[in-house]
PDB file of C-alpha atoms in Angstrom:
ATOM      1  CA  MET A 699      16.989  49.530   9.301  1.00  0.00           C
ATOM      2  CA  THR A 700      18.790  52.257   7.651  1.00  0.00           C
ATOM      3  CA  ALA A 701      17.225  55.596   7.171  1.00  0.00           C
ATOM      4  CA  THR A 702      15.800  56.780   3.597  1.00  0.00           C
ATOM      5  CA  THR A 703      16.309  59.908   1.739  1.00  0.00           C
ATOM      6  CA  ASP A 704      14.503  59.612  -0.983  1.00  0.00           C
ATOM      7  CA  ASN A 705      10.686  59.355   0.633  1.00  0.00           C
ATOM      8  CA  ALA A 706       8.974  60.030  -2.929  1.00  0.00           C
ATOM      9  CA  ALA A 707      10.596  57.150  -5.071  1.00  0.00           C
ATOM     10  CA  VAL A 708      10.408  54.598  -1.758  1.00  0.00           C
ATOM     11  CA  THR A 709       6.616  55.531  -1.295  1.00  0.00           C
ATOM     12  CA  ALA A 710       5.612  55.120  -4.574  1.00  0.00           C
ATOM     13  CA  LYS A 711       7.614  51.584  -4.360  1.00  0.00           C
ATOM     14  CA  VAL A 712       5.925  50.599  -1.308  1.00  0.00           C
ATOM     15  CA  LEU A 713       2.473  51.688  -2.535  1.00  0.00           C
ATOM     16  CA  ALA A 714       2.308  50.294  -6.093  1.00  0.00           C
ATOM     17  CA  GLY A 715       0.391  47.072  -6.975  1.00  0.00           C
ATOM     18  CA  ASP A 716      -3.054  45.547  -5.876  1.00  0.00           C
ATOM     19  CA  TRP A 717      -3.787  44.798  -2.612  1.00  0.00           C
ATOM     20  CA  THR A 718      -6.536  42.692  -1.014  1.00  0.00           C
ATOM     21  CA  GLY A 719      -7.519  43.132   2.838  1.00  0.00           C
ATOM     22  CA  THR A 720      -9.706  45.159   5.148  1.00  0.00           C
ATOM     23  CA  LEU A 721     -10.554  48.699   5.924  1.00  0.00           C
ATOM     24  CA  ASN A 722     -10.608  49.073   9.696  1.00  0.00           C
ATOM     25  CA  TYR A 723     -12.140  52.211  11.185  1.00  0.00           C
ATOM     26  CA  ARG A 724     -13.273  54.079  14.132  1.00  0.00           C
ATOM     27  CA  ASP A 725     -16.793  55.285  13.586  1.00  0.00           C
ATOM     28  CA  TYR A 726     -16.655  59.415  13.922  1.00  0.00           C
ATOM     29  CA  ARG A 727     -20.006  58.993  15.720  1.00  0.00           C
ATOM     30  CA  ASP A 728     -20.603  56.608  18.063  1.00  0.00           C
ATOM     31  CA  ASP A 729     -16.549  55.618  18.513  1.00  0.00           C
ATOM     32  CA  THR A 730     -16.966  51.893  17.746  1.00  0.00           C
ATOM     33  CA  CYS A 731     -14.626  49.649  15.225  1.00  0.00           C
ATOM     34  CA  GLU A 732     -15.941  48.977  11.942  1.00  0.00           C
ATOM     35  CA  THR A 733     -14.299  46.365   9.289  1.00  0.00           C
ATOM     36  CA  LEU A 734     -15.158  46.553   5.582  1.00  0.00           C
ATOM     37  CA  PRO A 735     -13.555  44.005   3.048  1.00  0.00           C
ATOM     38  CA  THR A 736     -11.349  46.449   0.598  1.00  0.00           C
ATOM     39  CA  LEU A 737      -9.224  46.258  -2.523  1.00  0.00           C
ATOM     40  CA  ILE A 738      -6.643  49.254  -3.313  1.00  0.00           C
ATOM     41  CA  GLN A 739      -4.982  49.410  -6.933  1.00  0.00           C
ATOM     42  CA  SER A 740      -1.888  51.705  -6.607  1.00  0.00           C
ATOM     43  CA  ASP A 741       0.532  52.951  -9.520  1.00  0.00           C
ATOM     44  CA  GLY A 742       2.700  54.683  -6.368  1.00  0.00           C
ATOM     45  CA  ALA A 743       1.005  57.868  -6.860  1.00  0.00           C
ATOM     46  CA  MET A 744      -2.630  57.500  -7.208  1.00  0.00           C
ATOM     47  CA  LEU A 745      -4.519  54.789  -4.729  1.00  0.00           C
ATOM     48  CA  ALA A 746      -8.068  53.670  -5.840  1.00  0.00           C
ATOM     49  CA  TRP A 747     -10.063  52.157  -3.033  1.00  0.00           C
ATOM     50  CA  THR A 748     -12.721  49.810  -3.651  1.00  0.00           C
ATOM     51  CA  PHE A 749     -14.999  49.215  -0.149  1.00  0.00           C
ATOM     52  CA  ASP A 750     -17.715  46.633   0.078  1.00  0.00           C
ATOM     53  CA  ASP A 751     -20.079  48.521   2.481  1.00  0.00           C
ATOM     54  CA  GLY A 752     -22.939  45.843   2.924  1.00  0.00           C
ATOM     55  CA  PRO A 753     -25.256  44.174   0.513  1.00  0.00           C
ATOM     56  CA  GLY A 754     -25.527  45.847  -2.735  1.00  0.00           C
ATOM     57  CA  LYS A 755     -23.391  48.791  -1.388  1.00  0.00           C
ATOM     58  CA  THR A 756     -19.809  49.383  -3.184  1.00  0.00           C
ATOM     59  CA  VAL A 757     -18.099  52.687  -2.438  1.00  0.00           C
ATOM     60  CA  ARG A 758     -15.402  53.706  -4.625  1.00  0.00           C
ATOM     61  CA  SER A 759     -12.698  56.442  -3.703  1.00  0.00           C
ATOM     62  CA  SER A 760      -9.105  57.463  -4.921  1.00  0.00           C
ATOM     63  CA  GLU A 761      -6.292  59.344  -3.564  1.00  0.00           C
ATOM     64  CA  ALA A 762      -3.392  61.160  -5.389  1.00  0.00           C
ATOM     65  CA  TRP A 763      -0.036  60.949  -3.437  1.00  0.00           C
ATOM     66  CA  SER A 764       2.732  63.801  -4.302  1.00  0.00           C
ATOM     67  CA  PHE A 765       5.822  64.868  -2.453  1.00  0.00           C
ATOM     68  CA  ASP A 766       7.734  68.184  -2.731  1.00  0.00           C
ATOM     69  CA  ALA A 767      10.880  68.736  -4.383  1.00  0.00           C
ATOM     70  CA  SER A 768      12.323  68.119  -0.913  1.00  0.00           C
ATOM     71  CA  GLY A 769      10.640  65.040  -0.082  1.00  0.00           C
ATOM     72  CA  GLN A 770       9.772  65.863   3.403  1.00  0.00           C
ATOM     73  CA  THR A 771       5.975  66.909   2.424  1.00  0.00           C
ATOM     74  CA  LEU A 772       3.307  64.975   1.240  1.00  0.00           C
ATOM     75  CA  THR A 773       0.204  66.150   0.005  1.00  0.00           C
ATOM     76  CA  ILE A 774      -2.759  63.592  -0.370  1.00  0.00           C
ATOM     77  CA  THR A 775      -5.641  64.603  -2.643  1.00  0.00           C
ATOM     78  CA  SER A 776      -9.180  63.200  -2.241  1.00  0.00           C
ATOM     79  CA  GLY A 777     -12.088  64.022  -4.605  1.00  0.00           C
ATOM     80  CA  ARG A 778     -12.848  67.612  -3.598  1.00  0.00           C
ATOM     81  CA  ASN A 779     -11.703  67.650  -0.139  1.00  0.00           C
ATOM     82  CA  VAL A 780      -9.288  70.019   1.012  1.00  0.00           C
ATOM     83  CA  PRO A 781      -5.810  68.562   0.117  1.00  0.00           C
ATOM     84  CA  ASP A 782      -4.227  67.242   3.403  1.00  0.00           C
ATOM     85  CA  GLN A 783      -0.365  67.673   4.074  1.00  0.00           C
ATOM     86  CA  TRP A 784       1.824  65.452   5.781  1.00  0.00           C
ATOM     87  CA  ARG A 785       5.611  66.344   7.089  1.00  0.00           C
ATOM     88  CA  VAL A 786       8.066  63.129   7.370  1.00  0.00           C
ATOM     89  CA  VAL A 787       9.065  62.488  10.787  1.00  0.00           C
ATOM     90  CA  GLU A 788      10.634  59.133  10.137  1.00  0.00           C
ATOM     91  CA  SER A 789      11.517  56.665   7.350  1.00  0.00           C
ATOM     92  CA  HIS A 790      13.355  53.649   7.496  1.00  0.00           C
ATOM     93  CA  THR A 791      14.297  50.574   4.963  1.00  0.00           C
ATOM     94  CA  SER A 792      15.571  47.547   6.174  1.00  0.00           C
ATOM     95  CA  ALA A 793      19.114  46.454   4.560  1.00  0.00           C
ATOM     96  CA  ASP A 794      17.213  43.822   1.977  1.00  0.00           C
ATOM     97  CA  GLY A 795      14.885  46.561   0.910  1.00  0.00           C
ATOM     98  CA  ASP A 796      11.640  44.389   1.810  1.00  0.00           C
ATOM     99  CA  SER A 797      11.026  46.527   4.768  1.00  0.00           C
ATOM    100  CA  VAL A 798       9.788  49.887   4.912  1.00  0.00           C
ATOM    101  CA  THR A 799       8.337  52.241   7.529  1.00  0.00           C
ATOM    102  CA  ILE A 800       7.547  55.839   6.734  1.00  0.00           C
ATOM    103  CA  VAL A 801       5.625  58.147   9.617  1.00  0.00           C
ATOM    104  CA  LEU A 802       4.299  61.189   8.585  1.00  0.00           C
ATOM    105  CA  ASN A 803       2.511  64.169  11.107  1.00  0.00           C
ATOM    106  CA  GLY A 804      -0.329  66.344   9.978  1.00  0.00           C
ATOM    107  CA  GLU A 805      -3.316  67.610  11.128  1.00  0.00           C
ATOM    108  CA  SER A 806      -7.298  66.248  10.134  1.00  0.00           C
ATOM    109  CA  LEU A 807     -10.515  67.485  10.902  1.00  0.00           C
ATOM    110  CA  GLU A 808     -13.349  65.232  13.046  1.00  0.00           C
ATOM    111  CA  ASN A 809     -16.434  66.427  14.210  1.00  0.00           C
ATOM    112  CA  GLY A 810     -15.608  69.614  13.064  1.00  0.00           C
ATOM    113  CA  ARG A 811     -12.829  70.114  15.131  1.00  0.00           C
ATOM    114  CA  THR A 812      -8.726  70.140  14.096  1.00  0.00           C
ATOM    115  CA  VAL A 813      -6.774  66.942  15.722  1.00  0.00           C
ATOM    116  CA  ASN A 814      -3.079  65.826  15.643  1.00  0.00           C
ATOM    117  CA  ALA A 815      -2.625  63.100  13.051  1.00  0.00           C
ATOM    118  CA  ARG A 816      -0.493  60.312  12.439  1.00  0.00           C
ATOM    119  CA  LYS A 817      -0.130  58.317   9.334  1.00  0.00           C
ATOM    120  CA  ILE A 818       2.231  55.288   9.276  1.00  0.00           C
ATOM    121  CA  LEU A 819       2.853  53.262   6.334  1.00  0.00           C
ATOM    122  CA  THR A 820       4.693  49.962   6.350  1.00  0.00           C
ATOM    123  CA  ARG A 821       5.184  47.525   3.680  1.00  0.00           C
ATOM    124  CA  ASP A 822       6.875  44.304   5.074  1.00  0.00           C
ATOM    125  CA  GLY A 823       7.370  41.494   1.865  1.00  0.00           C
ATOM    126  CA  ASN A 824       4.040  41.544   0.580  1.00  0.00           C
ATOM    127  CA  ARG A 825       1.999  43.047   2.866  1.00  0.00           C
ATOM    128  CA  LEU A 826       0.807  47.000   3.281  1.00  0.00           C
ATOM    129  CA  LEU A 827      -0.836  48.696   6.038  1.00  0.00           C
ATOM    130  CA  ILE A 828      -1.562  52.096   6.570  1.00  0.00           C
ATOM    131  CA  THR A 829      -2.279  53.422   9.559  1.00  0.00           C
ATOM    132  CA  LYS A 830      -3.914  56.820  10.650  1.00  0.00           C
ATOM    133  CA  GLN A 831      -4.040  57.583  14.406  1.00  0.00           C
ATOM    134  CA  THR A 832      -5.522  61.041  15.448  1.00  0.00           C
ATOM    135  CA  ARG A 833      -5.457  62.619  19.016  1.00  0.00           C
ATOM    136  CA  VAL A 834      -6.986  65.891  20.562  1.00  0.00           C
ATOM    137  CA  ALA A 835      -3.553  68.014  22.070  1.00  0.00           C
ATOM    138  CA  GLY A 836      -2.170  66.096  25.245  1.00  0.00           C
ATOM    139  CA  GLU A 837      -4.413  63.201  24.715  1.00  0.00           C
ATOM    140  CA  PRO A 838      -2.953  59.914  23.310  1.00  0.00           C
ATOM    141  CA  PHE A 839      -3.100  58.546  19.618  1.00  0.00           C
ATOM    142  CA  LEU A 840      -6.180  56.179  18.934  1.00  0.00           C
ATOM    143  CA  MET A 841      -6.555  54.791  15.905  1.00  0.00           C
ATOM    144  CA  ARG A 842      -8.769  56.255  13.314  1.00  0.00           C
ATOM    145  CA  GLN A 843      -7.998  54.188  10.374  1.00  0.00           C
ATOM    146  CA  SER A 844      -6.058  50.960   9.275  1.00  0.00           C
TER     147      SER A 844
END
């Protein structure tokens, strides 16, 4: 894999499309893992999520992803929440362009406390994986959402 220099363009290309899969997440309250059927529609900058959260309960949310001029800082805005800032720490694309991995570091709020966070965006052919890991300083990263 080679280093990627235009993170904004690569990320937009990676995200664009209609995706069907699952959301796996670790519940904040009791630390159990849950899985929900999920649809994502993306134009590369906006992600529209649809989750099946049980009989008759459909949850929708959206996120806007935008990079600063340097292409090194990603801002993710979701609803009325304070925008999340992520810093690109790794970015690789395979020689044929079919595989891309972008690793971002930032902070997140969990149960009222700030934790270290890592977001890993992977596109391998027709597979898309967005994983968020979190940790308290000094502890190992744990999967929060994938």
